[in-house]
CSV table of C-alpha atoms in Angstrom, one decimal:
chain,number,residue,atom,x,y,z
A,1,MET,CA,0.0,0.0,0.0
A,2,ASP,CA,1.5,3.3,-1.1
A,3,GLU,CA,0.7,5.6,1.9
A,4,ALA,CA,2.4,8.6,0.2
A,5,LEU,CA,-0.1,8.2,-2.7
A,6,LEU,CA,-3.0,8.2,-0.3
A,7,ARG,CA,-1.8,11.3,1.5
A,8,SER,CA,-1.3,13.1,-1.8
A,9,LEU,CA,-4.8,12.3,-3.0
A,10,THR,CA,-6.6,13.2,0.2
A,11,PRO,CA,-6.8,17.0,-0.3
A,12,GLY,CA,-8.2,16.6,-3.9
A,13,VAL,CA,-10.8,14.1,-2.8
A,14,LEU,CA,-11.8,16.3,0.1
A,15,THR,CA,-12.2,19.3,-2.3
A,16,VAL,CA,-14.4,17.3,-4.7
A,17,LEU,CA,-16.8,16.4,-1.8
A,18,VAL,CA,-17.0,19.9,-0.5
A,19,ARG,CA,-17.7,21.2,-4.1
A,20,ARG,CA,-20.5,18.6,-4.4
A,21,GLY,CA,-22.2,20.1,-1.3
A,22,ALA,CA,-20.8,18.2,1.7
A,23,ASP,CA,-19.8,20.3,4.7
A,24,PHE,CA,-16.1,20.2,5.6
A,25,ALA,CA,-16.4,18.1,8.8
A,26,ALA,CA,-18.7,15.5,7.2
A,27,ALA,CA,-16.5,15.4,4.1
A,28,GLU,CA,-13.4,14.8,6.3
A,29,ASP,CA,-15.1,11.9,8.0
A,30,ALA,CA,-16.2,10.4,4.7
A,31,VAL,CA,-12.7,10.7,3.2
A,32,GLN,CA,-11.2,9.0,6.3
A,33,ASP,CA,-13.6,6.1,6.0
A,34,ALA,CA,-12.7,5.8,2.3
A,35,LEU,CA,-9.0,5.7,3.1
A,36,VAL,CA,-9.7,2.9,5.6
A,37,GLU,CA,-11.5,1.0,2.9
A,38,ALA,CA,-8.6,1.6,0.5
A,39,VAL,CA,-6.1,0.2,2.9
A,40,ARG,CA,-8.2,-2.9,3.3
A,41,SER,CA,-9.0,-3.5,-0.4
A,42,TRP,CA,-6.3,-2.0,-2.6
A,43,PRO,CA,-3.5,-4.5,-1.9
A,44,ALA,CA,-5.7,-7.3,-3.3
A,45,ASP,CA,-7.5,-5.3,-6.0
A,46,PRO,CA,-5.7,-1.9,-6.9
A,47,PRO,CA,-7.9,0.5,-8.9
A,48,ARG,CA,-6.9,1.8,-12.2
A,49,ASP,CA,-8.0,5.3,-11.2
A,50,PRO,CA,-7.1,5.7,-7.4
A,51,LYS,CA,-8.5,9.3,-7.1
A,52,GLY,CA,-11.7,8.4,-8.9
A,53,TRP,CA,-12.1,5.3,-6.7
A,54,LEU,CA,-11.6,7.4,-3.5
A,55,VAL,CA,-14.1,10.1,-4.7
A,56,THR,CA,-16.7,7.4,-5.4
A,57,VAL,CA,-16.3,5.6,-2.1
A,58,ALA,CA,-16.0,8.8,0.0
A,59,TRP,CA,-19.2,10.2,-1.7
A,60,ARG,CA,-21.1,7.0,-0.9
A,61,LYS,CA,-19.9,7.1,2.7
A,62,PHE,CA,-21.0,10.7,2.9
A,63,LEU,CA,-24.5,9.9,1.5
A,64,ASP,CA,-24.8,6.9,3.9
A,65,ALA,CA,-23.9,9.2,6.9
A,66,THR,CA,-26.3,11.9,5.8
A,67,ARG,CA,-29.2,9.4,5.5
A,68,ALA,CA,-28.3,8.0,8.9
A,69,ASP,CA,-28.3,11.5,10.4
A,70,THR,CA,-31.6,12.3,8.8
A,71,ALA,CA,-33.1,9.1,10.2
A,72,ARG,CA,-31.7,9.8,13.6
A,73,ARG,CA,-33.3,13.3,13.6
A,74,ARG,CA,-36.6,11.8,12.7
A,75,ARG,CA,-36.4,9.3,15.6
A,76,GLU,CA,-35.5,12.0,18.0
A,77,ASP,CA,-38.4,14.1,16.8
A,78,ARG,CA,-40.8,11.2,17.2
A,79,ILE,CA,-39.6,10.7,20.7
A,80,ASP,CA,-40.1,14.3,21.5
A,81,GLU,CA,-43.7,14.1,20.2
A,82,GLU,CA,-44.6,11.0,22.3
A,83,PRO,CA,-46.9,11.6,25.3
A,84,ALA,CA,-45.4,11.6,28.7
A,85,PRO,CA,-45.2,8.2,30.4
A,86,GLY,CA,-47.5,7.2,33.2
A,87,PRO,CA,-46.5,6.9,36.9
A,88,ALA,CA,-43.3,4.9,37.5
A,89,PRO,CA,-41.3,3.9,40.6
A,90,ALA,CA,-39.1,6.7,41.9
A,91,VAL,CA,-35.8,5.0,41.3
A,92,ASP,CA,-32.8,7.0,40.2
A,93,ASP,CA,-30.4,4.8,38.2
A,94,THR,CA,-28.6,7.7,36.7
A,95,LEU,CA,-25.3,7.1,38.5
A,96,GLN,CA,-25.3,3.4,37.5
A,97,LEU,CA,-25.8,4.5,33.9
A,98,TYR,CA,-22.8,6.8,34.2
A,99,PHE,CA,-20.8,3.7,35.2
A,100,LEU,CA,-22.0,1.8,32.2
A,101,CYS,CA,-21.4,4.6,29.7
A,102,ALA,CA,-17.9,5.3,31.1
A,103,HIS,CA,-16.8,2.0,29.7
A,104,PRO,CA,-13.0,1.4,29.9
A,105,SER,CA,-12.9,1.0,26.1
A,106,LEU,CA,-13.9,4.6,25.6
A,107,THR,CA,-11.8,7.7,25.8
A,108,PRO,CA,-13.0,10.3,28.4
A,109,SER,CA,-14.2,12.7,25.7
A,110,SER,CA,-16.2,9.9,23.9
A,111,ALA,CA,-17.6,8.8,27.2
A,112,VAL,CA,-18.8,12.4,28.0
A,113,ALA,CA,-20.5,12.7,24.6
A,114,LEU,CA,-22.2,9.3,24.9
A,115,THR,CA,-23.3,10.0,28.5
A,116,LEU,CA,-24.8,13.4,27.6
A,117,ARG,CA,-26.8,11.7,24.8
A,118,ALA,CA,-27.7,8.4,26.4
A,119,VAL,CA,-28.1,9.6,30.1
A,120,GLY,CA,-28.4,13.4,30.1
A,121,GLY,CA,-31.2,13.4,27.5
A,122,LEU,CA,-29.6,16.1,25.4
A,123,THR,CA,-30.1,16.0,21.6
A,124,THR,CA,-27.1,15.7,19.3
A,125,ARG,CA,-27.6,19.3,18.4
A,126,GLN,CA,-27.4,20.5,22.0
A,127,ILE,CA,-24.2,18.5,22.6
A,128,ALA,CA,-22.7,19.9,19.4
A,129,GLU,CA,-23.5,23.4,20.5
A,130,ALA,CA,-21.8,22.8,23.9
A,131,TYR,CA,-18.7,21.5,22.2
A,132,LEU,CA,-18.8,24.3,19.5
A,133,VAL,CA,-18.7,21.7,16.7
A,134,PRO,CA,-21.1,21.0,13.8
A,135,GLU,CA,-24.0,18.7,14.6
A,136,ALA,CA,-22.8,16.2,12.0
A,137,THR,CA,-19.4,16.0,13.6
A,138,MET,CA,-20.8,15.3,17.0
A,139,ALA,CA,-23.2,12.7,15.5
A,140,GLN,CA,-20.1,11.0,14.0
A,141,ARG,CA,-18.3,11.1,17.4
A,142,ILE,CA,-21.3,9.6,19.2
A,143,SER,CA,-21.7,6.9,16.5
A,144,ARG,CA,-18.1,6.0,16.9
A,145,ALA,CA,-18.4,5.7,20.6
A,146,LYS,CA,-21.5,3.4,20.2
A,147,ARG,CA,-19.6,1.3,17.6
A,148,THR,CA,-16.7,1.0,20.1
A,149,VAL,CA,-18.9,-0.5,22.8
A,150,SER,CA,-21.2,-2.4,20.5
A,151,GLY,CA,-19.2,-5.6,20.9
A,152,VAL,CA,-18.8,-5.5,24.7
A,153,ARG,CA,-21.1,-6.4,27.5
A,154,PHE,CA,-22.5,-3.5,29.4
A,155,ASP,CA,-22.6,-5.5,32.6
A,156,GLN,CA,-18.9,-4.6,33.0
A,157,PRO,CA,-19.1,-1.0,34.2
A,158,GLY,CA,-16.2,1.5,34.0
A,159,ASP,CA,-14.0,2.1,37.1
A,160,VAL,CA,-14.4,4.9,39.6
A,161,ALA,CA,-11.5,6.9,38.0
A,162,THR,CA,-13.3,6.9,34.6
A,163,VAL,CA,-16.6,7.9,36.2
A,164,LEU,CA,-14.9,10.7,38.1
A,165,ARG,CA,-13.3,12.0,34.9
A,166,VAL,CA,-16.7,12.0,33.1
A,167,LEU,CA,-18.5,13.7,36.0
A,168,TYR,CA,-15.7,16.4,36.1
A,169,LEU,CA,-16.0,17.0,32.3
A,170,VAL,CA,-19.8,17.1,32.5
A,171,PHE,CA,-19.5,19.7,35.4
A,172,ASN,CA,-17.3,21.8,33.2
A,173,GLU,CA,-19.7,21.6,30.3
A,174,GLY,CA,-22.5,22.7,32.6
A,175,TYR,CA,-21.9,26.4,32.7
A,176,SER,CA,-23.4,26.7,29.2
A,177,GLY,CA,-26.5,25.3,27.5
A,178,ASP,CA,-30.1,24.9,28.3
A,179,LEU,CA,-29.7,22.3,31.2
A,180,ASP,CA,-27.9,22.9,34.4
A,181,LEU,CA,-25.4,20.1,34.0
A,182,ALA,CA,-23.1,21.5,36.7
A,183,ALA,CA,-25.8,21.1,39.4
A,184,GLU,CA,-26.6,17.6,38.0
A,185,ALA,CA,-22.9,16.7,38.2
A,186,ILE,CA,-22.8,17.8,41.8
A,187,ARG,CA,-25.9,15.8,42.7
A,188,LEU,CA,-24.5,12.6,41.2
A,189,THR,CA,-21.1,13.2,42.8
A,190,ARG,CA,-22.9,13.6,46.2
A,191,GLN,CA,-24.5,10.2,45.5
A,192,LEU,CA,-21.2,8.6,44.8
A,193,PHE,CA,-19.6,10.3,47.8
A,194,ALA,CA,-22.3,8.8,50.0
A,195,ALA,CA,-22.0,5.4,48.4
A,196,ILE,CA,-18.2,4.8,48.5
A,197,ASP,CA,-15.3,5.7,50.7
A,198,HIS,CA,-12.8,7.2,48.2
A,199,PRO,CA,-10.6,10.3,48.8
A,200,GLU,CA,-10.7,11.4,45.1
A,201,VAL,CA,-14.5,11.3,45.1
A,202,ALA,CA,-14.3,13.6,48.1
A,203,GLY,CA,-11.8,15.7,46.3
A,204,LEU,CA,-14.0,16.0,43.2
A,205,LEU,CA,-17.1,16.9,45.3
A,206,ALA,CA,-15.1,19.6,47.1
A,207,LEU,CA,-13.7,21.0,43.9
A,208,MET,CA,-17.2,21.2,42.3
A,209,LEU,CA,-18.6,22.9,45.4
A,210,LEU,CA,-15.8,25.5,45.6
A,211,HIS,CA,-16.1,26.4,41.9
A,212,HIS,CA,-19.9,26.4,41.9
A,213,ALA,CA,-19.8,28.8,44.9
A,214,ARG,CA,-18.4,31.5,42.6
A,215,ARG,CA,-20.9,30.9,39.8
A,216,ALA,CA,-23.1,34.0,40.5
A,217,SER,CA,-20.1,36.3,40.2
A,218,ARG,CA,-18.6,34.9,37.0
A,219,THR,CA,-20.6,37.0,34.6
A,220,ALA,CA,-21.9,40.6,34.6
A,221,PRO,CA,-25.6,41.4,34.1
A,222,ASP,CA,-24.9,41.8,30.4
A,223,GLY,CA,-23.3,38.4,30.2
A,224,ALA,CA,-19.7,39.7,30.1
A,225,LEU,CA,-17.0,37.5,31.6
A,226,VAL,CA,-15.7,38.7,35.0
A,227,PRO,CA,-12.2,37.3,35.9
A,228,LEU,CA,-11.6,35.9,39.3
A,229,ALA,CA,-9.6,39.0,40.6
A,230,GLU,CA,-12.5,41.3,39.7
A,231,GLN,CA,-15.4,39.2,41.0
A,232,ASP,CA,-17.6,40.5,43.8
A,233,ARG,CA,-16.7,38.1,46.6
A,234,THR,CA,-19.7,39.1,48.6
A,235,ARG,CA,-21.8,37.1,46.1
A,236,TRP,CA,-19.8,33.9,46.7
A,237,ASP,CA,-21.8,31.1,48.4
A,238,THR,CA,-20.1,30.9,51.7
A,239,THR,CA,-22.1,27.8,52.8
A,240,ALA,CA,-20.9,25.9,49.7
A,241,ILE,CA,-17.4,27.1,50.4
A,242,ALA,CA,-17.5,25.9,54.0
A,243,GLU,CA,-18.8,22.5,53.0
A,244,GLY,CA,-16.2,22.1,50.2
A,245,VAL,CA,-13.4,23.1,52.5
A,246,GLY,CA,-14.6,20.7,55.2
A,247,ILE,CA,-14.8,17.7,52.8
A,248,LEU,CA,-11.4,18.6,51.4
A,249,GLN,CA,-9.7,18.8,54.8
A,250,ARG,CA,-11.0,15.3,55.7
A,251,ALA,CA,-9.8,13.9,52.4
A,252,LEU,CA,-6.3,15.4,52.7
A,253,ALA,CA,-6.0,14.1,56.2
A,254,ARG,CA,-6.0,10.5,54.8
A,255,ASP,CA,-2.7,11.3,53.0
A,256,ARG,CA,-3.8,9.7,49.7
A,257,LEU,CA,-3.4,12.8,47.5
A,258,GLY,CA,-4.9,12.8,44.0
A,259,GLU,CA,-5.4,15.4,41.3
A,260,PHE,CA,-8.9,16.4,42.2
A,261,GLN,CA,-7.8,17.0,45.8
A,262,ALA,CA,-4.9,19.1,44.6
A,263,GLN,CA,-7.2,21.1,42.4
A,264,ALA,CA,-9.7,21.6,45.2
A,265,ALA,CA,-6.8,22.8,47.5
A,266,ILE,CA,-6.0,25.5,44.9
A,267,ALA,CA,-9.7,26.5,44.7
A,268,ALA,CA,-9.9,26.6,48.5
A,269,LEU,CA,-7.0,29.0,48.7
A,270,HIS,CA,-8.8,31.3,46.3
A,271,ALA,CA,-12.0,31.0,48.3
A,272,ASP,CA,-10.2,31.7,51.5
A,273,ALA,CA,-8.9,35.1,50.4
A,274,GLN,CA,-11.1,38.1,51.4
A,275,THR,CA,-9.6,40.1,48.5
A,276,ALA,CA,-7.6,39.2,45.4
A,277,GLU,CA,-4.6,40.9,46.9
A,278,GLU,CA,-4.7,38.6,50.0
A,279,THR,CA,-4.5,35.4,47.9
A,280,ASP,CA,-1.7,33.1,49.1
A,281,TRP,CA,0.0,32.7,45.7
A,282,VAL,CA,3.1,31.1,47.2
A,283,GLN,CA,1.1,28.2,48.5
A,284,ILE,CA,-0.9,28.0,45.3
A,285,VAL,CA,2.4,27.6,43.4
A,286,GLU,CA,3.3,24.7,45.7
A,287,TRP,CA,0.0,23.0,45.1
A,288,TYR,CA,0.5,23.4,41.3
A,289,ASP,CA,3.8,21.7,41.7
A,290,GLU,CA,2.0,18.8,43.3
A,291,LEU,CA,-0.6,18.8,40.6
A,292,ALA,CA,2.0,18.8,37.9
A,293,ARG,CA,3.7,15.9,39.5
A,294,LEU,CA,0.5,14.0,39.6
A,295,THR,CA,-0.7,14.7,36.1
A,296,ASP,CA,2.3,15.9,34.1
A,297,SER,CA,-0.3,18.1,32.3
A,298,PRO,CA,0.9,21.1,30.2
A,299,VAL,CA,-2.3,22.9,31.0
A,300,VAL,CA,-1.5,22.6,34.7
A,301,ARG,CA,2.0,24.0,34.0
A,302,LEU,CA,0.4,26.9,32.1
A,303,ASN,CA,-1.8,27.7,35.1
A,304,ARG,CA,1.3,27.4,37.3
A,305,ALA,CA,3.0,30.1,35.2
A,306,VAL,CA,0.2,32.5,36.1
A,307,ALA,CA,0.6,31.6,39.8
A,308,VAL,CA,4.4,32.1,39.6
A,309,GLY,CA,3.8,35.5,38.0
A,310,GLU,CA,1.6,36.5,40.9
A,311,ALA,CA,3.9,35.0,43.6
A,312,ASP,CA,7.4,36.0,42.2
A,313,GLY,CA,6.6,38.7,39.7
A,314,PRO,CA,5.5,38.8,36.0
A,315,ARG,CA,9.1,38.2,34.7
A,316,ALA,CA,9.3,35.0,36.7
A,317,GLY,CA,5.9,34.0,35.2
A,318,LEU,CA,7.1,34.8,31.7
A,319,ALA,CA,10.2,32.6,32.3
A,320,ALA,CA,8.0,29.7,33.4
A,321,LEU,CA,5.8,30.3,30.4
A,322,ALA,CA,8.7,30.3,28.0
A,323,ALA,CA,9.3,26.6,28.8
A,324,LEU,CA,5.9,25.6,27.5
A,325,ASP,CA,4.5,25.0,24.0
A,326,ASP,CA,3.0,28.2,22.7
A,327,SER,CA,0.2,26.2,20.9
A,328,LEU,CA,-1.4,25.4,24.2
A,329,PRO,CA,-4.9,26.7,24.6
A,330,ARG,CA,-4.9,30.1,26.3
A,331,HIS,CA,-1.1,30.3,26.2
A,332,THR,CA,-1.4,33.6,24.3
A,333,ALA,CA,-3.9,35.1,26.8
A,334,VAL,CA,-1.6,34.2,29.7
A,335,ALA,CA,1.4,35.8,27.9
A,336,ALA,CA,-0.7,38.9,27.4
A,337,TYR,CA,-1.6,39.1,31.0
A,338,LEU,CA,1.9,38.7,32.2
A,339,HIS,CA,3.3,41.3,29.8
A,340,GLU,CA,0.6,43.7,31.0
A,341,ARG,CA,1.6,43.0,34.6
A,342,ASP,CA,5.2,43.7,33.5
A,343,GLY,CA,4.3,47.1,32.1
A,344,ASP,CA,4.8,46.2,28.4
A,345,LEU,CA,1.4,47.4,27.3
A,346,ALA,CA,2.0,47.4,23.5
A,347,THR,CA,3.0,43.7,23.5
A,348,ALA,CA,0.1,42.9,25.9
A,349,ALA,CA,-2.4,44.6,23.7
A,350,ARG,CA,-1.1,42.8,20.6
A,351,LEU,CA,-1.3,39.4,22.4
A,352,TYR,CA,-4.7,40.1,23.8
A,353,ALA,CA,-6.0,40.7,20.3
A,354,GLU,CA,-4.3,37.6,19.0
A,355,ALA,CA,-5.8,35.6,21.9
A,356,ALA,CA,-9.3,36.9,21.1
A,357,HIS,CA,-9.1,35.3,17.7
A,358,LYS,CA,-8.3,32.0,19.3
A,359,ALA,CA,-10.9,32.2,22.1
A,360,PRO,CA,-13.2,29.1,22.3
A,361,ASN,CA,-16.4,31.0,23.1
A,362,LEU,CA,-18.0,34.4,22.6
A,363,PRO,CA,-17.8,35.7,26.3
A,364,GLU,CA,-14.0,35.0,26.4
A,365,ARG,CA,-13.5,36.5,23.0
A,366,ASP,CA,-15.3,39.7,24.0
A,367,TYR,CA,-13.4,40.0,27.3
A,368,LEU,CA,-10.0,39.6,25.5
A,369,THR,CA,-11.0,42.1,22.8
A,370,ARG,CA,-12.0,44.7,25.5
A,371,ARG,CA,-8.6,44.2,27.3
A,372,ALA,CA,-6.7,44.8,24.0
A,373,ALA,CA,-8.8,47.9,23.3
A,374,ARG,CA,-8.3,49.3,26.8
A,375,LEU,CA,-4.5,48.9,26.6
A,376,ASN,CA,-4.4,50.4,23.1
A,377,THR,CA,-6.4,53.4,24.4
A,378,ARG,CA,-4.0,53.8,27.4
A,379,GLY,CA,-1.0,53.5,25.1
A,380,SER,CA,-2.2,56.3,22.7
A,381,ARG,CA,-2.6,58.8,25.5
């Protein structure tokens, strides 16, 4: 099999499908499926016209996927039109379904998408909007997840670590959309916390409560994003903070540190500060060091660079940032903030504008654009 030939033909085949009316994401999926078919069949029966063969097969794959998507939508519409069921026993099996959907054969991202569709009751369109991807792309992702688990028995649930990861990602998705997934994730994590004795379950519940306690202050009345340092701390839910800190302290006392406990410890230090200026950044850096050791995550190291910039000054933060890949999400925004702290307003304004173009959502894009405009105004005076 000539892999170089396949790579060289792929762009042209993709272009043909797009010109015929396929959207780019669906065309990509169809071409990938055609390439898999080529790898399987060409060694025994090579075509005389490789590109024509790929175009024909990819277009057929696209049409099949489109028909399947149309049929799925019709099924969902029929379900929505069905009358409400009659009385049923008040049994909540949601957490058990999370364990079943968080099957070990699935990646966490696939498990989240499948769980949102199969358990959360969201339509494919709602899930796609939450992930900021086309509906057809999300339908393909969910279909792949279903295919992955189609050959396994669902009486073998995923382990606790996988369920915790899914609950954590569902919680993070919960700040947008029509349904309050954050509150639902907290409810289910409470159930899990009551059912099993596990320090990381406690750590995750504490983390959720501490983050959720700040929810009311995260956005302005007009929907604009409010960064942590500028939030009105009188609007924080002190009851939730106290509960989260208590759960965390009991978990840490068991000396079985995990990543959710470390994240919760950082959130607790933020919650403990009466003002942004009183934040114990030195201790936060120490917790980020622990978290980096546990996860080896570049995103954790990015957040650590911000904390270093607060604890030891912006130039120390920039030095920590220089060791990281600049393609990391929000790397440019962090660089802009640290340059602003260092007094280099021109560089900061340019980086804020660049970060705005990369922002994953509209509130963040608007916030970064306003920061760039404000610095440009100050620089022109």
